[in-house]
Coordinates of C-alpha atoms in Angstrom, one line a residue:
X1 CA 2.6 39.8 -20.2
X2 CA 3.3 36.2 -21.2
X3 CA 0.8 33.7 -22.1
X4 CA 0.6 30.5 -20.0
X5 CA -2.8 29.3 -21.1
X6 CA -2.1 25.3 -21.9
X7 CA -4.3 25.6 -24.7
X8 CA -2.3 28.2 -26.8
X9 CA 0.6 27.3 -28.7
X10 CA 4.2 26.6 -27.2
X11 CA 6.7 29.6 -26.8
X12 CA 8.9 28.1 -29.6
X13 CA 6.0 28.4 -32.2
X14 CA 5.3 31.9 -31.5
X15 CA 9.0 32.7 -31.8
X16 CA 9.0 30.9 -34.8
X17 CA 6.0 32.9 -36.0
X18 CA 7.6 36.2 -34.6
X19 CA 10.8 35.5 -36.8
X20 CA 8.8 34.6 -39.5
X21 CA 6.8 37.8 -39.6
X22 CA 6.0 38.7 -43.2
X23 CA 7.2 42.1 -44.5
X24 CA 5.5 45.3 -44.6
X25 CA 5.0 44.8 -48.5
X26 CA 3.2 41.8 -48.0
X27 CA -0.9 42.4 -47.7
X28 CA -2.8 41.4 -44.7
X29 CA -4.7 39.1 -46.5
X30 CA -1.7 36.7 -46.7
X31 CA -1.5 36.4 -42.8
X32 CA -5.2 35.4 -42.3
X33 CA -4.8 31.7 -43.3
X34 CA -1.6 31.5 -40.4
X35 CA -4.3 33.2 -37.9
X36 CA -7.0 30.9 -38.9
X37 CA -4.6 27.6 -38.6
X38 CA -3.4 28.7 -34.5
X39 CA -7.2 28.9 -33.8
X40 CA -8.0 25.4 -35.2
X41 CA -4.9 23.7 -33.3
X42 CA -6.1 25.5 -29.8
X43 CA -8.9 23.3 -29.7
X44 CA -7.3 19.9 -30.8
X45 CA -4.8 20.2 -28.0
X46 CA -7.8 21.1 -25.3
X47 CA -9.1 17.7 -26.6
X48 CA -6.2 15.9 -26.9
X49 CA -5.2 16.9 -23.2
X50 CA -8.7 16.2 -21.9
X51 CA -8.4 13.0 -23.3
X52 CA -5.2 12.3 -21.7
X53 CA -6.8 10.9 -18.4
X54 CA -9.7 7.9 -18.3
X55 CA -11.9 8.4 -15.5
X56 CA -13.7 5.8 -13.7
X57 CA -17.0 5.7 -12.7
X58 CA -16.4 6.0 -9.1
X59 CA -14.5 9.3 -9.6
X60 CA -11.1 7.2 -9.3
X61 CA -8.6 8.9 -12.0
X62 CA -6.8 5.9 -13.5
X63 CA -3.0 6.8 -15.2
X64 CA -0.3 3.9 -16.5
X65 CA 2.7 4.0 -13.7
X66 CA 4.6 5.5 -16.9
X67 CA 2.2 8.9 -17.0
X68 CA 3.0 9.0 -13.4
X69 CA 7.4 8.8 -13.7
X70 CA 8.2 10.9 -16.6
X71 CA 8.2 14.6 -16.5
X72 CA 9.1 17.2 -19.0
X73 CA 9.4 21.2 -18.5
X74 CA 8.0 23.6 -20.1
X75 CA 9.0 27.1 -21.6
X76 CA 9.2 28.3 -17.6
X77 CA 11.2 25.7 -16.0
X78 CA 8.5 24.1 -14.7
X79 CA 8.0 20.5 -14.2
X80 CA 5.4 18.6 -16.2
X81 CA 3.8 15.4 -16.8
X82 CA 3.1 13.5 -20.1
X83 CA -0.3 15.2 -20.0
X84 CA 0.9 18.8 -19.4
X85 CA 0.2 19.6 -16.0
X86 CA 2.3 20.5 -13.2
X87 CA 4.5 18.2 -11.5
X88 CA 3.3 17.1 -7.6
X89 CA 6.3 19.3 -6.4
X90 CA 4.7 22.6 -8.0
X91 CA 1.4 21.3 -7.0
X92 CA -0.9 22.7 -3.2
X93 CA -0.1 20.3 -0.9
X94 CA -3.9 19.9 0.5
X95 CA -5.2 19.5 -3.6
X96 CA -1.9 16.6 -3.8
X97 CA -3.4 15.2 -0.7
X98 CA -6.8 14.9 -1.6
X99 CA -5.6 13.2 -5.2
X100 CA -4.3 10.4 -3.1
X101 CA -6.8 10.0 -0.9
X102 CA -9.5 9.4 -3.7
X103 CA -7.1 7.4 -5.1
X104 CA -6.4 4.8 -2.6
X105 CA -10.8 5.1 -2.1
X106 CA -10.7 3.4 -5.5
X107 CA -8.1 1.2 -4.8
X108 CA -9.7 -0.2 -1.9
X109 CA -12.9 -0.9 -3.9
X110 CA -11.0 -2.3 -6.9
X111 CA -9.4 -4.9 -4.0
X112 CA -12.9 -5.4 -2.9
X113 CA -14.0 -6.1 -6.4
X114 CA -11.2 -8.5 -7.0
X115 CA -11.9 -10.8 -4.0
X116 CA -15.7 -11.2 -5.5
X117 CA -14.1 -12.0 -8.5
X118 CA -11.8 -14.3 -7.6
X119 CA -14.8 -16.1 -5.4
X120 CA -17.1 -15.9 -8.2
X121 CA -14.1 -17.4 -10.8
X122 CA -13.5 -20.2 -7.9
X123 CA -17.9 -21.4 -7.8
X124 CA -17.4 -21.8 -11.3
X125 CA -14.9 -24.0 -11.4
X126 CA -16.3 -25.9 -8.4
X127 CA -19.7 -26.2 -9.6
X128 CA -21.1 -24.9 -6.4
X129 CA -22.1 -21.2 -7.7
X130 CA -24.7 -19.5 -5.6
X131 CA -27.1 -16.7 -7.2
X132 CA -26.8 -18.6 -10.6
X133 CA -29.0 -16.4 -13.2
X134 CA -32.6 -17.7 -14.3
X135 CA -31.1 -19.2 -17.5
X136 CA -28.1 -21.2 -15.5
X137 CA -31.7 -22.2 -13.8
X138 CA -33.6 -23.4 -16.5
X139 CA -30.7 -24.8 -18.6
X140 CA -30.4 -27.1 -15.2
X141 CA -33.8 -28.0 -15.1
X142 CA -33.9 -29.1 -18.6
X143 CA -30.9 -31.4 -17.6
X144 CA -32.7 -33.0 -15.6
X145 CA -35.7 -33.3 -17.2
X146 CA -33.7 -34.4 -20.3
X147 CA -34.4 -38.1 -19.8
X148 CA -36.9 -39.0 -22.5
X149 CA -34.4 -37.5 -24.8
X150 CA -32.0 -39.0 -27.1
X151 CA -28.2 -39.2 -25.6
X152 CA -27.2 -36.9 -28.4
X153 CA -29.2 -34.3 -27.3
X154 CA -28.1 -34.8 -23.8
X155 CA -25.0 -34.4 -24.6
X156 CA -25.6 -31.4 -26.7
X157 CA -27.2 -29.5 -24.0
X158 CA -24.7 -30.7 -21.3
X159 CA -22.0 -29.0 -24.0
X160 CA -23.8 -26.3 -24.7
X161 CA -24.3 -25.6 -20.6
X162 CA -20.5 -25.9 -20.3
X163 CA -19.9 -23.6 -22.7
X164 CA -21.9 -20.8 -21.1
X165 CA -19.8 -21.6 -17.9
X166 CA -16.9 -21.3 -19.8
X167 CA -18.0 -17.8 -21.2
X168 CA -18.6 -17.0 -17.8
X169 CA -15.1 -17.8 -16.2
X170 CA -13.3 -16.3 -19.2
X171 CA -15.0 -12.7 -18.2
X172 CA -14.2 -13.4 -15.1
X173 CA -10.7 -13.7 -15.9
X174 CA -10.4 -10.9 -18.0
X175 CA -11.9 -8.7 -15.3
X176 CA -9.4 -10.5 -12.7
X177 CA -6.6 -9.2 -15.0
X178 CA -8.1 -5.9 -15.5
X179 CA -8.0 -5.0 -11.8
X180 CA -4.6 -6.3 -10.8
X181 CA -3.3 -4.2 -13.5
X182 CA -5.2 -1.4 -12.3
X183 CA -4.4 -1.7 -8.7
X184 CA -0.5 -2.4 -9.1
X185 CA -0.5 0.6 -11.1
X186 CA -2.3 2.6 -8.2
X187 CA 0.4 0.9 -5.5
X188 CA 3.4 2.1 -7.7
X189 CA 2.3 5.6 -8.3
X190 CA 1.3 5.6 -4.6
X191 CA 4.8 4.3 -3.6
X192 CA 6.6 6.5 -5.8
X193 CA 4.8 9.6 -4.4
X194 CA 6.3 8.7 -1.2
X195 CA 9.4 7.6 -2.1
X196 CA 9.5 11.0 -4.1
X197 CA 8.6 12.8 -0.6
X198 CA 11.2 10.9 1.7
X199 CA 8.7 9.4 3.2
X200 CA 9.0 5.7 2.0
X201 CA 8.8 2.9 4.8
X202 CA 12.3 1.9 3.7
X203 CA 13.7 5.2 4.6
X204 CA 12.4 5.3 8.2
X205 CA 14.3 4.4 10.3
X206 CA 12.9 1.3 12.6
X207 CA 14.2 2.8 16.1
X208 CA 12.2 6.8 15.3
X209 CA 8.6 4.6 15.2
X210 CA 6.7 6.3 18.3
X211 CA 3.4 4.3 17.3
X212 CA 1.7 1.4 16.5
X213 CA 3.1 -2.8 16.7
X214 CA 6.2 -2.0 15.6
X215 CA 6.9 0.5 18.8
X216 CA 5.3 -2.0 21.2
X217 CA 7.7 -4.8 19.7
X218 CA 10.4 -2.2 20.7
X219 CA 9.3 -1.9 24.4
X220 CA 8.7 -4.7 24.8
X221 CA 12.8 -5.9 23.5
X222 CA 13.7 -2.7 26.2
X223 CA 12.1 -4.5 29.0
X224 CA 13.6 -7.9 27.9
X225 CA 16.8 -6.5 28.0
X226 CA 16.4 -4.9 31.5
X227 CA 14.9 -8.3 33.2
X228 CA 17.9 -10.1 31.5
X229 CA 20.6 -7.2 32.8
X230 CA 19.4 -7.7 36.6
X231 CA 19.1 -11.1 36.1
X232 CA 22.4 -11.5 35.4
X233 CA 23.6 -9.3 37.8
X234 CA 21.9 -11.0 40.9
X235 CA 23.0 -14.3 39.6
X236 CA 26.8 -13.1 39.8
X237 CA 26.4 -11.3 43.1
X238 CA 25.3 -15.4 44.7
X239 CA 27.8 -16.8 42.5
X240 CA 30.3 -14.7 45.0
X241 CA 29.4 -15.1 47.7
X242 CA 28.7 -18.3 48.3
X243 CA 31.0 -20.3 45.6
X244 CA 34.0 -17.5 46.8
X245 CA 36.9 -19.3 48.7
X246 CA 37.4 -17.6 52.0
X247 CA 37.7 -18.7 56.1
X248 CA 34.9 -20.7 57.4
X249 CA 33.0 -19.2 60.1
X250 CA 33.1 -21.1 63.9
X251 CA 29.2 -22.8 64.3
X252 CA 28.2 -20.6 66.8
X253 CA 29.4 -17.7 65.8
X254 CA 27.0 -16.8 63.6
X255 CA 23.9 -17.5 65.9
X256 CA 25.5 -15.2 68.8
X257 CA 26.0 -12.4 66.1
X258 CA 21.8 -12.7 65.5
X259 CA 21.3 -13.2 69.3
X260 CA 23.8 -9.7 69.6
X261 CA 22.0 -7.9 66.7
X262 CA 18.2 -8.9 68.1
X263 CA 19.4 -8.2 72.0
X264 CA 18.1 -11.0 73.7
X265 CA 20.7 -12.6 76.3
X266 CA 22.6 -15.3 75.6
X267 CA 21.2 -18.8 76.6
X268 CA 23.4 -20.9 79.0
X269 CA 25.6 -23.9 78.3
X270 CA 23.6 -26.3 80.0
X271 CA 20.7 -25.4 77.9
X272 CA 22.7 -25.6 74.8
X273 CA 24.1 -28.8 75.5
X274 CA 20.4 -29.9 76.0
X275 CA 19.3 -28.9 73.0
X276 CA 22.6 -30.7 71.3
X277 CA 21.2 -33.8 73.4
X278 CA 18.1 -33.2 71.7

């Protein structure tokens, strides 16, 4: 039965060992030192693959987008990462799925944490920060109270309280940097999962949405196109016939073709030469 631990040597170095097996002739004792040199390297590459990942305090598993695109193969034909593991493809769906959902968990505190630290970065500048520690406090009460002091040491302590705001903003800053790095990272490898699956937004298809704004929009476009249809129609049907060319009816003929449809007898001349006095 073959070996698969990850921790043991590769199949190419046990071939090469098999091939370099020493003769019969040669005593046992020469062969400990090769035995004794496998066991020491099982260990360094346990440690070098556990050190292959940085975890995060909050449980989210941080990679480079680079970890996430290549994949190599090992002696079985199976695909691995840069760390060793198993390719997503080889991987249980419902473990795969779980990966991302911590993932994007982190991501969405990361975001959070990037706001504040934008906000915070912004006070500084202003000069409006709220929650300022006790020694922002007492460096600005000494400020003030600086006024029986020379205007050198004003000055000095006026420098020496911009400098600590400076310190401030510039760890600010790094921290800004750290998280945008951190989150596009999580986006790409997130995006490339899906893309990977043939799931990608840019591969649906906007007419098979069945949910959401986007299949509203769609109804919506359907109705339009209904109202304008019938519209359209109705405003032809007038257009014919009243703007058609055709023989003019006499005047009374079509008030005795109501007075024939209702039943009612037809009135007399005289009265209708009254009312046409009238």
């Amino acid at each position: 039965m073959e070996d698969t631990d990850m921790a043991s040597p590769p199949s190419s170095f046990r071939a090469a060992s098999h091939s370099t097996a020493p003769p019969p002739s040669v005593t046992s004792s020469q062969t400990q030192p090769s035995q004794q040199l496998s066991q020491q390297q099982q260990p360094t590459e346990a440690k070098q693959k556990a050190r292959s990942k940085r975890v995060v305090k909050d449980g989210y598993i941080y990679q480079p987008y680079k970890d996430y695109s290549h994949h190599g193969h090992d002696h079985e034909g199976r695909g691995l990462g840069t760390d060793g593991e198993e390719s997503l493809s080889s991987k249980d769906s419902n473990q795969a799925s779980a990966t991302r959902i911590l993932e994007l968990s982190g991501l969405e505190r990361r975001i959070v944490q990037l706001l504040e630290t934008a906000g915070q970065a912004i006070q500084i500048l202003s000069g409006d920060v709220d929650g300022e520690d006790k020694d922002d406090e007492e460096t600005g009460k000494r400020l003030l109270s600086a006024a029986s002091l020379s205007q050198e040491a004003r000055q000095a302590m006026a420098k020496s309280y911009a400098e600590e705001r400076a310190k401030k903003f510039e760890t600010l800053a790094a921290g800004y940097a750290t998280l945008v790095n951190e989150i596009q990272s999580g986006l790409r490898r997130q995006f490339h999962y899906l893309t990977k699956a043939g799931i990608s937004s840019s591969q649906v298809p906007f007419k098979n949405v069945v949910y959401g704004e986007e299949k509203e929009l769609e109804t919506w476009l359907n109705a339009v196109d209904v109202l304008k249809a019938s519209t359209n129609g109705l405003i032809e049907r007038v257009e014919n016939e009243l703007l058609s060319p055709g023989p003019r009816k006499a005047p009374g003929a079509e008030t005795a073709a109501t007075e024939a449809a209702s039943g009612a007898p037809p009135l007399p001349s005289s009265s209708s030469s009254s009312l046409e006095a009238l």
